[in-house]
mmCIF file of C-alpha atoms in Angstrom:
data_model
loop_
_atom_site.group_PDB
_atom_site.id
_atom_site.type_symbol
_atom_site.label_atom_id
_atom_site.label_comp_id
_atom_site.label_asym_id
_atom_site.label_seq_id
_atom_site.Cartn_x
_atom_site.Cartn_y
_atom_site.Cartn_z
ATOM 1 C CA SER E 1 0.000 0.000 0.000
ATOM 2 C CA ILE E 2 1.423 3.378 -0.958
ATOM 3 C CA ILE E 3 0.894 5.878 1.822
ATOM 4 C CA ILE E 4 -0.140 9.217 0.363
ATOM 5 C CA PRO E 5 -0.488 11.697 3.242
ATOM 6 C CA ALA E 6 -3.060 14.481 3.364
ATOM 7 C CA ASN E 7 -4.679 13.896 -0.035
ATOM 8 C CA SER E 8 -1.416 14.585 -1.818
ATOM 9 C CA ALA E 9 -0.070 12.931 -4.928
ATOM 10 C CA VAL E 10 3.618 12.862 -4.124
ATOM 11 C CA ALA E 11 5.625 11.392 -6.969
ATOM 12 C CA GLY E 12 8.256 8.846 -6.066
ATOM 13 C CA GLY E 13 6.861 8.056 -2.630
ATOM 14 C CA TYR E 14 8.265 5.073 -0.741
ATOM 15 C CA ASP E 15 6.167 1.937 -1.327
ATOM 16 C CA VAL E 16 5.143 0.588 2.088
ATOM 17 C CA ALA E 17 4.455 -3.144 2.015
ATOM 18 C CA ASN E 18 2.026 -5.121 4.183
ATOM 19 C CA GLY E 19 -0.526 -2.518 5.144
ATOM 20 C CA ILE E 20 -3.660 -3.709 6.941
ATOM 21 C CA ARG E 21 -7.363 -2.832 7.003
ATOM 22 C CA LEU E 22 -8.999 -3.120 10.422
ATOM 23 C CA ASP E 23 -12.651 -2.947 11.417
ATOM 24 C CA ASN E 24 -14.959 -4.502 14.005
ATOM 25 C CA ASN E 25 -13.530 -7.616 15.704
ATOM 26 C CA ALA E 26 -10.229 -7.274 13.846
ATOM 27 C CA TYR E 27 -6.934 -6.486 15.537
ATOM 28 C CA LEU E 28 -3.394 -7.788 15.945
ATOM 29 C CA SER E 29 -1.719 -9.146 19.071
ATOM 30 C CA ARG E 30 1.988 -9.177 19.850
ATOM 31 C CA THR E 31 3.855 -10.418 22.924
ATOM 32 C CA PHE E 32 7.150 -8.628 23.423
ATOM 33 C CA SER E 33 10.302 -10.138 24.864
ATOM 34 C CA GLU E 34 10.917 -7.799 27.781
ATOM 35 C CA ALA E 35 14.390 -6.293 27.780
ATOM 36 C CA GLY E 36 14.210 -5.151 31.392
ATOM 37 C CA ALA E 37 13.669 -1.748 32.956
ATOM 38 C CA GLY E 38 16.024 1.206 33.062
ATOM 39 C CA GLY E 39 19.190 0.879 30.998
ATOM 40 C CA GLY E 40 17.837 -2.215 29.242
ATOM 41 C CA GLY E 41 14.808 -0.407 27.913
ATOM 42 C CA GLY E 42 11.738 -2.321 28.975
ATOM 43 C CA THR E 43 8.935 -0.125 30.241
ATOM 44 C CA PHE E 44 11.131 2.968 30.596
ATOM 45 C CA LYS E 45 12.389 3.566 27.061
ATOM 46 C CA TRP E 46 10.794 2.759 23.685
ATOM 47 C CA THR E 47 9.403 4.277 20.477
ATOM 48 C CA LEU E 48 6.236 3.469 18.517
ATOM 49 C CA SER E 49 5.734 4.775 14.975
ATOM 50 C CA LEU E 50 2.752 4.058 12.739
ATOM 51 C CA TRP E 51 0.850 5.419 9.784
ATOM 52 C CA PHE E 52 -2.923 5.257 9.891
ATOM 53 C CA LYS E 53 -5.953 6.356 7.939
ATOM 54 C CA ARG E 54 -9.337 6.459 9.659
ATOM 55 C CA SER E 55 -12.426 5.147 7.910
ATOM 56 C CA LEU E 56 -15.024 5.862 10.610
ATOM 57 C CA ILE E 57 -15.582 9.030 12.650
ATOM 58 C CA ASP E 58 -18.378 8.142 15.057
ATOM 59 C CA GLY E 59 -17.612 9.683 18.451
ATOM 60 C CA ASN E 60 -16.349 6.391 19.877
ATOM 61 C CA GLU E 61 -12.863 5.514 21.027
ATOM 62 C CA HIS E 62 -10.582 3.833 18.496
ATOM 63 C CA VAL E 63 -7.444 2.235 19.925
ATOM 64 C CA LEU E 64 -4.119 2.256 18.115
ATOM 65 C CA MET E 65 -2.270 0.071 20.630
ATOM 66 C CA SER E 66 -2.823 -1.159 24.181
ATOM 67 C CA ARG E 67 -1.662 -3.394 27.002
ATOM 68 C CA TYR E 68 -4.435 -4.608 29.340
ATOM 69 C CA VAL E 69 -3.890 -6.215 32.738
ATOM 70 C CA ASN E 70 -7.233 -5.461 34.416
ATOM 71 C CA SER E 71 -9.628 -2.531 34.812
ATOM 72 C CA GLY E 72 -7.270 -0.935 37.327
ATOM 73 C CA LYS E 73 -4.059 -1.459 35.379
ATOM 74 C CA TYR E 74 -3.646 -0.781 31.667
ATOM 75 C CA VAL E 75 -1.974 1.283 28.949
ATOM 76 C CA THR E 76 -3.790 2.733 25.936
ATOM 77 C CA ILE E 77 -2.740 4.757 22.908
ATOM 78 C CA LYS E 78 -5.968 5.749 21.222
ATOM 79 C CA ILE E 79 -8.047 8.284 19.356
ATOM 80 C CA ASN E 80 -10.642 9.251 21.935
ATOM 81 C CA GLY E 81 -14.290 10.168 21.423
ATOM 82 C CA ASN E 82 -13.279 13.771 20.761
ATOM 83 C CA ASN E 83 -10.956 12.696 17.906
ATOM 84 C CA LYS E 84 -7.791 13.497 19.862
ATOM 85 C CA ILE E 85 -4.837 11.192 20.435
ATOM 86 C CA GLU E 86 -4.517 10.119 24.051
ATOM 87 C CA TYR E 87 -1.791 8.144 25.816
ATOM 88 C CA ARG E 88 -2.805 6.837 29.227
ATOM 89 C CA VAL E 89 -0.847 4.720 31.689
ATOM 90 C CA TYR E 90 -3.125 3.756 34.570
ATOM 91 C CA ASN E 91 -2.260 1.799 37.703
ATOM 92 C CA GLY E 92 -4.842 2.643 40.352
ATOM 93 C CA GLY E 93 -4.400 6.229 39.139
ATOM 94 C CA ASP E 94 -2.839 8.032 36.204
ATOM 95 C CA GLN E 95 0.922 7.542 36.046
ATOM 96 C CA CYS E 96 0.859 9.376 32.727
ATOM 97 C CA ARG E 97 -1.980 10.867 30.691
ATOM 98 C CA MET E 98 -1.448 13.041 27.632
ATOM 99 C CA THR E 99 -4.212 14.201 25.283
ATOM 100 C CA THR E 100 -3.551 16.371 22.234
ATOM 101 C CA SER E 101 -5.404 19.610 21.665
ATOM 102 C CA ALA E 102 -5.429 18.972 17.904
ATOM 103 C CA VAL E 103 -8.229 16.852 16.468
ATOM 104 C CA LEU E 104 -7.821 14.148 13.801
ATOM 105 C CA ARG E 105 -11.056 13.684 11.918
ATOM 106 C CA ASP E 106 -10.189 13.536 8.231
ATOM 107 C CA PRO E 107 -11.038 10.062 6.865
ATOM 108 C CA SER E 108 -9.348 10.878 3.540
ATOM 109 C CA ALA E 109 -5.882 11.554 4.982
ATOM 110 C CA TRP E 110 -3.020 9.307 6.064
ATOM 111 C CA MET E 111 -1.551 10.386 9.402
ATOM 112 C CA HIS E 112 1.852 9.556 10.853
ATOM 113 C CA PHE E 113 2.095 9.307 14.641
ATOM 114 C CA VAL E 114 5.174 8.724 16.777
ATOM 115 C CA ILE E 115 5.208 8.350 20.549
ATOM 116 C CA ALA E 116 8.685 8.174 22.061
ATOM 117 C CA GLN E 117 9.281 7.514 25.758
ATOM 118 C CA ASP E 118 12.301 7.720 28.054
ATOM 119 C CA THR E 119 11.337 8.156 31.690
ATOM 120 C CA THR E 120 14.963 8.096 32.834
ATOM 121 C CA LEU E 121 15.376 11.701 31.634
ATOM 122 C CA GLY E 122 15.667 14.487 34.170
ATOM 123 C CA THR E 123 13.435 16.895 32.191
ATOM 124 C CA ALA E 124 9.818 15.827 32.726
ATOM 125 C CA GLY E 125 8.625 17.391 29.453
ATOM 126 C CA ASN E 126 10.958 15.169 27.413
ATOM 127 C CA ARG E 127 10.005 11.843 28.988
ATOM 128 C CA VAL E 128 7.169 11.322 26.487
ATOM 129 C CA LYS E 129 7.228 12.964 23.059
ATOM 130 C CA PHE E 130 4.434 13.028 20.486
ATOM 131 C CA PHE E 131 5.002 13.687 16.779
ATOM 132 C CA ILE E 132 2.212 14.053 14.202
ATOM 133 C CA GLY E 133 3.141 14.470 10.548
ATOM 134 C CA GLY E 134 6.812 14.889 11.407
ATOM 135 C CA SER E 135 6.307 17.785 13.842
ATOM 136 C CA ARG E 136 6.527 17.562 17.601
ATOM 137 C CA VAL E 137 3.242 18.128 19.424
ATOM 138 C CA THR E 138 3.443 20.809 22.109
ATOM 139 C CA ALA E 139 -0.246 21.602 22.765
ATOM 140 C CA PHE E 140 -2.083 19.247 25.110
ATOM 141 C CA ASP E 141 -5.511 19.356 26.737
ATOM 142 C CA THR E 142 -4.287 16.935 29.401
ATOM 143 C CA ASN E 143 -0.645 16.549 30.352
ATOM 144 C CA THR E 144 0.036 14.391 33.409
ATOM 145 C CA GLU E 145 3.717 13.511 33.097
ATOM 146 C CA PHE E 146 5.600 10.477 34.351
ATOM 147 C CA SER E 147 7.697 10.701 37.471
ATOM 148 C CA GLN E 148 11.310 9.886 36.692
ATOM 149 C CA ASN E 149 12.109 6.170 36.266
ATOM 150 C CA VAL E 150 8.456 5.119 36.272
ATOM 151 C CA GLY E 151 7.523 3.254 33.136
ATOM 152 C CA GLY E 152 4.088 1.696 33.479
ATOM 153 C CA ASP E 153 3.261 -1.714 31.999
ATOM 154 C CA PHE E 154 3.896 -1.176 28.305
ATOM 155 C CA ASN E 155 6.636 -3.169 26.544
ATOM 156 C CA THR E 156 6.473 -6.084 28.965
ATOM 157 C CA ALA E 157 6.545 -9.804 28.168
ATOM 158 C CA SER E 158 2.774 -10.002 27.774
ATOM 159 C CA PRO E 159 0.203 -9.618 24.979
ATOM 160 C CA HIS E 160 -0.206 -6.141 23.487
ATOM 161 C CA GLN E 161 -3.008 -5.396 21.033
ATOM 162 C CA ILE E 162 -2.649 -3.298 17.898
ATOM 163 C CA GLY E 163 -6.013 -1.853 16.947
ATOM 164 C CA ALA E 164 -7.967 -2.786 20.088
ATOM 165 C CA TYR E 165 -8.183 -2.574 23.885
ATOM 166 C CA ASN E 166 -8.917 -5.898 25.565
ATOM 167 C CA GLY E 167 -10.612 -7.006 22.341
ATOM 168 C CA ALA E 168 -12.836 -3.902 22.143
ATOM 169 C CA ASP E 169 -12.773 -0.266 20.974
ATOM 170 C CA GLU E 170 -11.318 -1.482 17.690
ATOM 171 C CA PHE E 171 -9.601 0.906 15.326
ATOM 172 C CA GLN E 172 -11.564 1.463 12.127
ATOM 173 C CA GLY E 173 -9.363 2.041 9.100
ATOM 174 C CA TYR E 174 -5.937 1.336 7.683
ATOM 175 C CA MET E 175 -2.482 1.017 9.238
ATOM 176 C CA GLY E 176 0.939 0.715 7.676
ATOM 177 C CA GLN E 177 4.616 0.588 8.599
ATOM 178 C CA ILE E 178 4.073 -0.128 12.290
ATOM 179 C CA CYS E 179 7.449 0.070 14.048
ATOM 180 C CA PHE E 180 8.178 -0.593 17.711
ATOM 181 C CA VAL E 181 11.747 -0.028 18.921
ATOM 182 C CA ASP E 182 12.947 -1.075 22.370
ATOM 183 C CA ASN E 183 15.498 0.890 24.413
ATOM 184 C CA VAL E 184 15.569 3.969 22.125
ATOM 185 C CA GLN E 185 13.631 7.239 22.209
ATOM 186 C CA TYR E 186 13.591 8.217 18.524
ATOM 187 C CA ASP E 187 12.292 11.409 16.956
ATOM 188 C CA ALA E 188 10.020 11.224 13.921
ATOM 189 C CA ASP E 189 12.847 11.767 11.431
ATOM 190 C CA GLN E 190 13.896 8.125 11.881
ATOM 191 C CA PHE E 191 10.621 7.069 10.216
ATOM 192 C CA GLY E 192 9.760 9.791 7.702
ATOM 193 C CA GLU E 193 10.944 12.885 5.894
ATOM 194 C CA PHE E 194 9.562 16.034 4.308
ATOM 195 C CA ASP E 195 9.366 15.848 0.525
ATOM 196 C CA GLU E 196 11.854 18.339 -0.920
ATOM 197 C CA ASP E 197 9.412 19.540 -3.579
ATOM 198 C CA SER E 198 6.026 19.557 -1.847
ATOM 199 C CA GLY E 199 7.084 19.814 1.795
ATOM 200 C CA ILE E 200 4.673 16.986 2.647
ATOM 201 C CA TRP E 201 5.710 14.446 5.264
ATOM 202 C CA LYS E 202 6.191 10.964 3.767
ATOM 203 C CA PRO E 203 7.445 7.542 4.912
ATOM 204 C CA ILE E 204 10.971 6.286 4.376
ATOM 205 C CA ASP E 205 12.571 2.863 4.267
ATOM 206 C CA VAL E 206 13.093 1.770 7.881
ATOM 207 C CA SER E 207 14.380 -1.732 7.129
ATOM 208 C CA GLY E 208 17.866 -0.850 8.410
#
């Protein structure tokens, strides 16, 4: 599937293989091999990059990726009912909760989202970074930041769902070039670049 962001027709775009179409009762599951906390990565340090295109805007939550333990302990990366991206790490209370001010409600456009975490950092505002379309997100409706060296339950040796939360709230649409990197907090430029002619953000070959 060739990802063409924002209704553009960029010539010479990178051809992304193995895209998927998700709808009701369809999602992927992946169990990671936990690298360990702190210097070994694990729950402290990782990066998720994915391209997606929504096919349904209905006021419901649509999950991009999640890790469910029980109703009092979970992690979700989702588009909430207000069409904003939200990252929530909950363990009897919010360890981290970040919700963008920007809304994503264009079913004709491919979007690129990167969330990059490193809770070992001394600067609280750099422990979780969001990038949309190659640019870092700085405006948030909700911004509860991690305490230092607290990582939550994401990137553990347990099932994680891509496109659902505990088998529900399924993402409706397309996904492509889903990358999860352990023990590195990458910026978006490791996964995409701005086209030199149009200035539009586009995917690159990440096979290396």
